[in-house]
CSV table of C-alpha atoms in Angstrom, one decimal:
chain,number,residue,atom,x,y,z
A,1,UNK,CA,8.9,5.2,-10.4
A,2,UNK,CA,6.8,4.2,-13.5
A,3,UNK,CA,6.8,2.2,-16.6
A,4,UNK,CA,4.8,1.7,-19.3
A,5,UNK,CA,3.2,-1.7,-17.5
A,6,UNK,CA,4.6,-1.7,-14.2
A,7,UNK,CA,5.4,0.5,-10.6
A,8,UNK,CA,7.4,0.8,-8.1
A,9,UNK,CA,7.2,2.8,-4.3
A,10,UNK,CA,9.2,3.3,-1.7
A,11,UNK,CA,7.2,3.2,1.8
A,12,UNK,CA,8.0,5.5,4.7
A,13,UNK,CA,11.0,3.1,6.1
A,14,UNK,CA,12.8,2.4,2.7
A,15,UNK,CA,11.2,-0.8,1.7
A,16,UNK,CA,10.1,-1.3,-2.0
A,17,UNK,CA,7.3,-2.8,-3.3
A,18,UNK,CA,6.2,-3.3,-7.0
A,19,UNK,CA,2.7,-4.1,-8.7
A,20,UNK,CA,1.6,-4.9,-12.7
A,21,UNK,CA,3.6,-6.8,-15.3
A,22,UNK,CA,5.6,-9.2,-13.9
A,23,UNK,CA,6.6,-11.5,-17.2
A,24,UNK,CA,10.5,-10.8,-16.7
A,25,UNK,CA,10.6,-10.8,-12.9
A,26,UNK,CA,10.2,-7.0,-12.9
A,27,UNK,CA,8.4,-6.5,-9.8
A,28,UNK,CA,11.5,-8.4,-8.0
A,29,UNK,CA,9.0,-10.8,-6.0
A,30,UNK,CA,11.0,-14.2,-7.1
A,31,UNK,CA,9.0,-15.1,-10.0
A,32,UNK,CA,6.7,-14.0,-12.8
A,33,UNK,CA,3.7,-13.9,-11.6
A,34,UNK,CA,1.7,-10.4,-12.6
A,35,UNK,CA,0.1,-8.4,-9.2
A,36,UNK,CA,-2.9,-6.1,-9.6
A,37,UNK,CA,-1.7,-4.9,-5.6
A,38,UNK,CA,1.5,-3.6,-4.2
A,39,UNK,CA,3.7,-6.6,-3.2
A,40,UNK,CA,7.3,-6.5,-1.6
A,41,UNK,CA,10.3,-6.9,-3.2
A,42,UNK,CA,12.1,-10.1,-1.9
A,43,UNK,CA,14.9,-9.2,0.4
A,44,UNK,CA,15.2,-7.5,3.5
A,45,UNK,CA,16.7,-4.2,1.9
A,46,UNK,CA,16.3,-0.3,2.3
A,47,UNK,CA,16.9,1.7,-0.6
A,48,UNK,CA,17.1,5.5,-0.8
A,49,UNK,CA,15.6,6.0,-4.7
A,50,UNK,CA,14.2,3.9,-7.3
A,51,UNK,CA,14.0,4.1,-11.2
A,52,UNK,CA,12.4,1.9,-13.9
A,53,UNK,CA,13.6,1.7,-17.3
A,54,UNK,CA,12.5,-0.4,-21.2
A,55,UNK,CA,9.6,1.0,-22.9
A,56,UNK,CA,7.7,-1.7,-24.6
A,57,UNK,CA,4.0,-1.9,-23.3
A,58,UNK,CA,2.5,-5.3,-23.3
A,59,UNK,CA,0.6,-6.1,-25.7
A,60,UNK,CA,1.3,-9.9,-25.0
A,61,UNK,CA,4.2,-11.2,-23.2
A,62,UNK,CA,6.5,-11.6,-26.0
A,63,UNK,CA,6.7,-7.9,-26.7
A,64,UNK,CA,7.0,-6.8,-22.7
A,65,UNK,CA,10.5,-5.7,-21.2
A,66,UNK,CA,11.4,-3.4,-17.8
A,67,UNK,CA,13.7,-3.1,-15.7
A,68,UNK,CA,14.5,-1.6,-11.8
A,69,UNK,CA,17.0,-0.5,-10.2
A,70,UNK,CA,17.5,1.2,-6.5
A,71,UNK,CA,19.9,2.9,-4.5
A,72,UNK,CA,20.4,1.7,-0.7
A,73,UNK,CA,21.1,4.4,1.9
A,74,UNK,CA,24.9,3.6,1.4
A,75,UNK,CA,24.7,4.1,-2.0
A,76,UNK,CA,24.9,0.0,-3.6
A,77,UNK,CA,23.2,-0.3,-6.4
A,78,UNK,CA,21.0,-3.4,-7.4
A,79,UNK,CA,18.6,-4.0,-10.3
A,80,UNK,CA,16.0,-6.7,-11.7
A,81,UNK,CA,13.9,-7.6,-14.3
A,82,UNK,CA,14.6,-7.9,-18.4
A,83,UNK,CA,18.2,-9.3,-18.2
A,84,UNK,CA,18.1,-9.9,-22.3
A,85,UNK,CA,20.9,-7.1,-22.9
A,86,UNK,CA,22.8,-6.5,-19.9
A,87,UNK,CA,20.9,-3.8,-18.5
A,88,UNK,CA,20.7,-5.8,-15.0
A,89,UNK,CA,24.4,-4.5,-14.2
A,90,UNK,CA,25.0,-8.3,-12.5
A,91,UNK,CA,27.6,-9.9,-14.7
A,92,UNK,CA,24.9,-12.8,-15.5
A,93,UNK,CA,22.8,-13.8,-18.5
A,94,UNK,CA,19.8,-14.7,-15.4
A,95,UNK,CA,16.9,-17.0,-15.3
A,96,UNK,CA,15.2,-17.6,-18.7
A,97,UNK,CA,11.6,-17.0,-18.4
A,98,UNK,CA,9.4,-19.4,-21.0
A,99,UNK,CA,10.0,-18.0,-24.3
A,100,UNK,CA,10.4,-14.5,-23.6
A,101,UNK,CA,14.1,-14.4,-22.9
A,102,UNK,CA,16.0,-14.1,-19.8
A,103,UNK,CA,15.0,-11.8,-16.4
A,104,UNK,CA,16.3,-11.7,-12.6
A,105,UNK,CA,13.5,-12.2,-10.5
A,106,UNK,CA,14.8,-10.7,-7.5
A,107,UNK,CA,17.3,-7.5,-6.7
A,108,UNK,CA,21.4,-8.3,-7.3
A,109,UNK,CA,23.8,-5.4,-6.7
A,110,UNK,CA,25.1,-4.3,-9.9
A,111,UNK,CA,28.9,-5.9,-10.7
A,112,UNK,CA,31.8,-5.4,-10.0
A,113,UNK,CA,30.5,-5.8,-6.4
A,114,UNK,CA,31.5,-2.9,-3.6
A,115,UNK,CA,30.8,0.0,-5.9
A,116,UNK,CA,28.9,3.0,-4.3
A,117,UNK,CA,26.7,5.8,-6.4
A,118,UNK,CA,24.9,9.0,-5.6
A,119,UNK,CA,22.5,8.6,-8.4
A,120,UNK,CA,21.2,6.1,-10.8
A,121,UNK,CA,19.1,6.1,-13.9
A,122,UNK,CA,18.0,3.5,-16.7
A,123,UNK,CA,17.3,3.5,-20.7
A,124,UNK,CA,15.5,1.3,-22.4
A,125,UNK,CA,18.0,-1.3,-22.6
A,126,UNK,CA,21.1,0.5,-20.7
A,127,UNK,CA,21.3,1.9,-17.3
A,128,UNK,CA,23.9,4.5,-15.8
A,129,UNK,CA,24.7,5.1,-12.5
A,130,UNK,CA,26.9,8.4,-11.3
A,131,UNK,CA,29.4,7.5,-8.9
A,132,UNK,CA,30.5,9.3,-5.2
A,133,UNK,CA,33.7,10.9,-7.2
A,134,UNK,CA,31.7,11.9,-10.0
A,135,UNK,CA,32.5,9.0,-12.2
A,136,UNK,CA,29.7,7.9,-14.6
A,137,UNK,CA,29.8,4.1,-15.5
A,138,UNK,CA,27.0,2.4,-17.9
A,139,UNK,CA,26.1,-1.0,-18.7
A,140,UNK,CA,24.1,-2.8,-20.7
A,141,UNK,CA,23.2,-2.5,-24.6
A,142,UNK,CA,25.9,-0.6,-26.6
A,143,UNK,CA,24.8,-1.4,-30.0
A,144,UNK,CA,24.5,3.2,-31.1
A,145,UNK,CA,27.5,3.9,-28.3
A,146,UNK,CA,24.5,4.6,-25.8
A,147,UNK,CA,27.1,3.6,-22.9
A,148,UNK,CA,29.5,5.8,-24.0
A,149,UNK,CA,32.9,3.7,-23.5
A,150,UNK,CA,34.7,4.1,-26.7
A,151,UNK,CA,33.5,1.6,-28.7
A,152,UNK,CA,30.2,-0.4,-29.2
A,153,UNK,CA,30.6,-3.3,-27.1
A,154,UNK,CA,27.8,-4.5,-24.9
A,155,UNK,CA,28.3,-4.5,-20.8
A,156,UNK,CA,26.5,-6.7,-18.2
A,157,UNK,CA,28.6,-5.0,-15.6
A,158,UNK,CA,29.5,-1.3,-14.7
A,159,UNK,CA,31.8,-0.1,-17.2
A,160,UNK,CA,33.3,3.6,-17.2
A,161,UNK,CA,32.2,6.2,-19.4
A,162,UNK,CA,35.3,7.3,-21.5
A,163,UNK,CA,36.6,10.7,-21.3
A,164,UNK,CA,37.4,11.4,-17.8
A,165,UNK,CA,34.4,13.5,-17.0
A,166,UNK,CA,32.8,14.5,-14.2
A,167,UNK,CA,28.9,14.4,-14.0
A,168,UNK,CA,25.8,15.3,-11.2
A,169,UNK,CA,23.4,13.4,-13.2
A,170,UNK,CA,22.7,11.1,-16.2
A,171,UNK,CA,19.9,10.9,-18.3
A,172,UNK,CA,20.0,7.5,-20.6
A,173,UNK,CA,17.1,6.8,-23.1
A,174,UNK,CA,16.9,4.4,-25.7
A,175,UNK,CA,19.9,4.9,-28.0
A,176,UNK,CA,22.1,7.3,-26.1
A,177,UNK,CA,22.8,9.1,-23.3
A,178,UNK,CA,23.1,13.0,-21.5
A,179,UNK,CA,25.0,13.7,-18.6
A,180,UNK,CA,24.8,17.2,-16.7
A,181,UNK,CA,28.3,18.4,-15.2
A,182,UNK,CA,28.5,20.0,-12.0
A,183,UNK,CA,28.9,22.9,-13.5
A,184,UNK,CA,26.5,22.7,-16.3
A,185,UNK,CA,27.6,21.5,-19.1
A,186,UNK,CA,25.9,18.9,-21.1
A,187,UNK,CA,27.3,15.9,-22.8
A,188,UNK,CA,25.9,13.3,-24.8
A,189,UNK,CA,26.6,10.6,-26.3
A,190,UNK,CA,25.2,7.4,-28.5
A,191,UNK,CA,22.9,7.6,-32.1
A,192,UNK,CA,20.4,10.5,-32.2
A,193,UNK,CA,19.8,14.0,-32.2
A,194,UNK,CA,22.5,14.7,-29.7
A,195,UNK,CA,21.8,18.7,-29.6
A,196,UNK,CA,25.4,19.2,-31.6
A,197,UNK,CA,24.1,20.4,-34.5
A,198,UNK,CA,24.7,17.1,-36.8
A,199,UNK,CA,21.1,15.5,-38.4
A,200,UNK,CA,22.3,12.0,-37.4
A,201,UNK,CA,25.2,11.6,-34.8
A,202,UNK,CA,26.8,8.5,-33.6
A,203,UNK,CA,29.0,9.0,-31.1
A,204,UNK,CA,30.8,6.1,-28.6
A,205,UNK,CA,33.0,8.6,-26.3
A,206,UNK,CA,31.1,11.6,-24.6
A,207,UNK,CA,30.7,14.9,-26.6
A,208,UNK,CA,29.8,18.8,-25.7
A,209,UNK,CA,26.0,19.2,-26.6
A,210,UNK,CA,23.7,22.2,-26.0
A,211,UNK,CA,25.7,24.6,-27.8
A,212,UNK,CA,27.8,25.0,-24.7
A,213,UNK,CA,25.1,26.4,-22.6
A,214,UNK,CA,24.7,25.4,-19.0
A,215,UNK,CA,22.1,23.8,-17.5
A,216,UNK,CA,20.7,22.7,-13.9
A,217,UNK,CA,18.6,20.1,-14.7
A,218,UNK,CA,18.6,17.7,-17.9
A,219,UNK,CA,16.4,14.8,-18.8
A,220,UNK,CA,16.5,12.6,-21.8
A,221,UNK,CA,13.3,11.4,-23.5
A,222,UNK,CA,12.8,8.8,-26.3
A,223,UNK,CA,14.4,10.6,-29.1
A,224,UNK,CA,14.5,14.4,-27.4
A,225,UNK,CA,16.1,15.9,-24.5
A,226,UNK,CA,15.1,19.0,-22.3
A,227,UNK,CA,17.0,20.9,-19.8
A,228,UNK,CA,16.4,24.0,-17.5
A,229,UNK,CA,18.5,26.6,-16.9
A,230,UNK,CA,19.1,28.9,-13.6
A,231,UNK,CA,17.4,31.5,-15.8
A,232,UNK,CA,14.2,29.1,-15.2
A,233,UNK,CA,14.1,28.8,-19.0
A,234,UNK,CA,13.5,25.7,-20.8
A,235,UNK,CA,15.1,24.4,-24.1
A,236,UNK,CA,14.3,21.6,-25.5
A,237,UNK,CA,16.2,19.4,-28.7
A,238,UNK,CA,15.5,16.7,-30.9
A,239,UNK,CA,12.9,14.6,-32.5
A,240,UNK,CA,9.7,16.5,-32.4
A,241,UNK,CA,7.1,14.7,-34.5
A,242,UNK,CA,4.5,15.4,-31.4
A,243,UNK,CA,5.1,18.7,-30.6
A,244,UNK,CA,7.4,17.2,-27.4
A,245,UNK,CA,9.5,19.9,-27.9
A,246,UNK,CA,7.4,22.8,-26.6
A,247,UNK,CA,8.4,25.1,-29.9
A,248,UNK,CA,5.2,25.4,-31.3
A,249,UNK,CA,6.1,23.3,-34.4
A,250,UNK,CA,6.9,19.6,-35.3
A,251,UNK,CA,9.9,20.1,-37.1
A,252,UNK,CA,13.4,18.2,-35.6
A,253,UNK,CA,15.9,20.3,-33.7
A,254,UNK,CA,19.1,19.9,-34.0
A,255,UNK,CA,20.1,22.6,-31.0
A,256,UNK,CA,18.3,23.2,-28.4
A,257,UNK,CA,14.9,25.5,-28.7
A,258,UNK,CA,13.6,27.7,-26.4
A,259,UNK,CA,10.0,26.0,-25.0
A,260,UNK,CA,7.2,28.6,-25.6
A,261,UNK,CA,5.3,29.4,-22.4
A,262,UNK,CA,5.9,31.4,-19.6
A,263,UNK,CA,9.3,31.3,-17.9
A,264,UNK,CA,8.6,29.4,-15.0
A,265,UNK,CA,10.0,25.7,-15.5
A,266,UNK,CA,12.8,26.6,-12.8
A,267,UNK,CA,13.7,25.9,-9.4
A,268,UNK,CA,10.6,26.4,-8.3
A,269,UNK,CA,8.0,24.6,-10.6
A,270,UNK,CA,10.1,21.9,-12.2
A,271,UNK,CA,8.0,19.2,-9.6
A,272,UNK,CA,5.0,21.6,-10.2
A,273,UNK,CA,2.7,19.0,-11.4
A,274,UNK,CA,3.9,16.4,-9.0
A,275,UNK,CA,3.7,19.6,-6.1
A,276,UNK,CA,-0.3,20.0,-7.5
A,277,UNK,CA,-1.0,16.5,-7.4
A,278,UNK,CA,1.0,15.8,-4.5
A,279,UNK,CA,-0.9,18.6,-2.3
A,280,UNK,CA,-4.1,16.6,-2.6
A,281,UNK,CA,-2.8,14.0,-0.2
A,282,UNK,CA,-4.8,15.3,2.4
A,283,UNK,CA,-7.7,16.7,1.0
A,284,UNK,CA,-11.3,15.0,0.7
A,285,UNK,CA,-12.6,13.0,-2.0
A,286,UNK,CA,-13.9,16.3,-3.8
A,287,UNK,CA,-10.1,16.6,-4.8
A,288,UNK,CA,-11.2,13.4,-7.2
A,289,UNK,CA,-12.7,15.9,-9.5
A,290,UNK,CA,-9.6,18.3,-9.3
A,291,UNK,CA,-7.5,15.5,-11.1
A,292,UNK,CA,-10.2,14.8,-13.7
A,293,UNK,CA,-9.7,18.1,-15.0
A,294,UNK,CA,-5.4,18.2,-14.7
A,295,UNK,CA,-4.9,14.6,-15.6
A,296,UNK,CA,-5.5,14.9,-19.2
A,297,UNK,CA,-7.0,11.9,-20.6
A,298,UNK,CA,-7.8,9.6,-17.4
A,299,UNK,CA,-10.2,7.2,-18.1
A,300,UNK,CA,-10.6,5.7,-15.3
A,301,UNK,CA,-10.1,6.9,-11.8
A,302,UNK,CA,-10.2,4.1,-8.5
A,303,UNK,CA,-10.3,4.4,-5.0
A,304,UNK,CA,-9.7,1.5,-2.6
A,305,UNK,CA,-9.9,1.6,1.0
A,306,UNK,CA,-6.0,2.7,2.5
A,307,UNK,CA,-5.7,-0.7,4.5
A,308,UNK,CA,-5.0,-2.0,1.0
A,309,UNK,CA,-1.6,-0.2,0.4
A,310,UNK,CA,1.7,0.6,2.1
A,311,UNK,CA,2.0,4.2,3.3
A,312,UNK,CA,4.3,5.6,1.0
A,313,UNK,CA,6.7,8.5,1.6
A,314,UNK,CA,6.2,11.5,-0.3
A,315,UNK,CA,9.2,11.0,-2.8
A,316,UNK,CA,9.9,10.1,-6.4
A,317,UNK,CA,7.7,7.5,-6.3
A,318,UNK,CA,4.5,9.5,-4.5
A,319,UNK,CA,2.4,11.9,-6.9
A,320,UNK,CA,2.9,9.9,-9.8
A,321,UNK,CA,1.4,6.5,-9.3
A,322,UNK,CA,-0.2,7.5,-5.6
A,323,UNK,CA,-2.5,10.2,-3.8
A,324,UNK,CA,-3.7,9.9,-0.4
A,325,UNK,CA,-7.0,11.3,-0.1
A,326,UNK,CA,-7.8,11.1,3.9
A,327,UNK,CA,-8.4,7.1,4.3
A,328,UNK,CA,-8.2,6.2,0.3
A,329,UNK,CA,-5.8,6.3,-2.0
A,330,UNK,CA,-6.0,6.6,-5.7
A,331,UNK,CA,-4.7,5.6,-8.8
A,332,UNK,CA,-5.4,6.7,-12.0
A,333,UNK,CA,-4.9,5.1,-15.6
A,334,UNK,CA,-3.8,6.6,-19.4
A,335,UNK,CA,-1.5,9.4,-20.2
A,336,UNK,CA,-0.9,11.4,-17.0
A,337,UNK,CA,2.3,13.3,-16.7
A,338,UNK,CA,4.5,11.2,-14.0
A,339,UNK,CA,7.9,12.7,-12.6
A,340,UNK,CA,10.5,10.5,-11.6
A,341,UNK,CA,13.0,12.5,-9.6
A,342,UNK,CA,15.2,14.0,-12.3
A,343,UNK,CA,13.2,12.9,-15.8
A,344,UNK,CA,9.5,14.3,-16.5
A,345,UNK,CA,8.2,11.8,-18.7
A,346,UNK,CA,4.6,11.0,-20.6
A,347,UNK,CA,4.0,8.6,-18.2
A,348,UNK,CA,2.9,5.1,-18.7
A,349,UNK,CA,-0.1,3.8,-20.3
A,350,UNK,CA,-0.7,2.5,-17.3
A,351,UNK,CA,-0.9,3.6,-13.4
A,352,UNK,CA,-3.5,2.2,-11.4
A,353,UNK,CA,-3.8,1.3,-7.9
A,354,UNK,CA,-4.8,-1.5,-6.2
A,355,UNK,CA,-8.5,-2.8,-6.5
């Protein structure tokens, strides 16, 4: 999992470590002190999956924020780092770290205490978590609706998602929040371009988005949101000032857009870049120069001896941040594409290995 200053693996037994920005506790080591290497997460824990959520990139420490969250095999969820609005899940304000605000330096299952999820995902400032029945709960900041309860209310525990739904996945961002139904359907919820139709909606309680169209996958970005359907095609909604969209224009989108390109983002290629860079895990060094060219705008690419880092499994957390290339591994920095499980995102200004 990525951020925009830190990163998280899992290794091949389950155990997570965390290197970069450390000035909330986000690397989960006990305290705040920043790691250019991998170190481990305190705790004798296993987890299953990983996330990271916030956004802000530190410019100085003042303006840093992030978050974590993991799943254990059982499915108990715990999270660290930025605790300023909630997003921790742990019923506590946490430790306050100089003048930055308040973080948990080290993993706490997410409150009320015995709760058990088959997936997991974090915002900005709000995280969501999709439980065994289906159930979606949210907590955290709630100042647009983002956690989808009803009202606008901030949560430092797990609080249900009004409506009675049942969901596969969530997708929070910043200021709201898509879920994918088992069957398809999307619904959003929070302030944004929720893919209704409506320039500017704010919506508390969960709401049908997409024009009723199904979907298998859905991830929420920023201020857009994408989906693929079992037709392999990709549509896309929302804030398009970039060209993140995929339409060939910058103009907003208020339903979803069909992404120009071949239609190929099914199935089969919706890991595609992760799959090309993951492949070169066992190639030799030459495979350096294959990721010059695919990794647009690396600046800098490193290579330290394997010794130096944990073996990680080839998961969610491997491709984006990792490559083995026979006994190295690299990291590269600047505006690769990362993949985190369920959300493709423009990935961190930052992911560099150790070295």
């Amino acid at each position: 999992a990525v951020h925009a200053s830190h990163t998280w693996g899992l290794n091949t037994v389950g155990k997570a470590f965390c290197w970069g920005w450390n000035s909330h506790g986000q690397l989960g080591t006990g305290n705040t002190t920043q790691s250019l290497v991998p170190v481990a997460v305190t705790g004798d824990r296993t987890f299953a999956s990983i996330v990271a959520g916030g956004g802000n990139v530190p410019s100085d420490e003042r303006s840093s924020d992030g978050h974590t969250c993991a799943l254990t095999p059982d499915g108990t969820a715990f999270c660290w780092g930025t605790a300023n609005a909630g997003q921790i899940g742990n019923d506590r304000e946490g430790t306050r770290v100089s003048n930055v605000g308040f973080g948990q330096l080290y993993p706490d299952e997410v409150a009320p205490n015995g709760q058990r999820f088959k997936s997991i995902a974090a915002g900005q400032m709000h995280t969501c978590a999709v439980g065994l029945d289906g159930a979606a709960v949210c907590w955290g900041t709630n100042g647009s609706g983002q956690l989808g309860t009803g009202n606008t209310t901030s949560s430092r525990l797990a609080i249900a998602v009004a409506g009675g739904h049942t969901f596969e996945t969530v997708s929070p961002s910043s200021n709201f929040t898509c879920g994918l139904t088992p069957t398809g359907s999307v619904y959003c919820w929070g302030a944004g371009h929720l893919g209704n139709g409506a320039q500017a909606s704010t919506l508390t309680s969960p709401a049908a988005a997409a024009n009723d169209l199904q979907f298998v996958k859905l991830s929420a970005g920023g201020f857009h949101t994408c989906g693929v359907r079992s037709d392999a095609t990709s549509l896309c909604w929302g804030a398009n000032s970039s060209g993140q969209l995929g339409d060939s224009s910058r103009e907003t989108r208020l339903r979803p857009v069909k992404v120009h390109g071949p239609n190929n983002w099914g199935r089969d290629s919706r890991y595609s870049r992760r799959r090309r860079i993951a492949e070169l895990r066992c190639y030799p060094v030459a495979a350096v120069d294959y990721l010059r060219r695919t990794a647009t705008g690396v600046k800098r690419l490193v290579v330290v001896p394997a010794p130096t880092a944990p073996p990680f499994r080839p998961q969610q957390s491997v491709g984006e941040a990792w490559v083995r290339l026979g006994v190295a591994v690299l990291g590269y920095e600047d505006d690769a594409v990362a993949l985190d499980g369920l959300h493709e995102r423009v990935a961190a200004r930052r992911l560099v290995g150790p070295g």
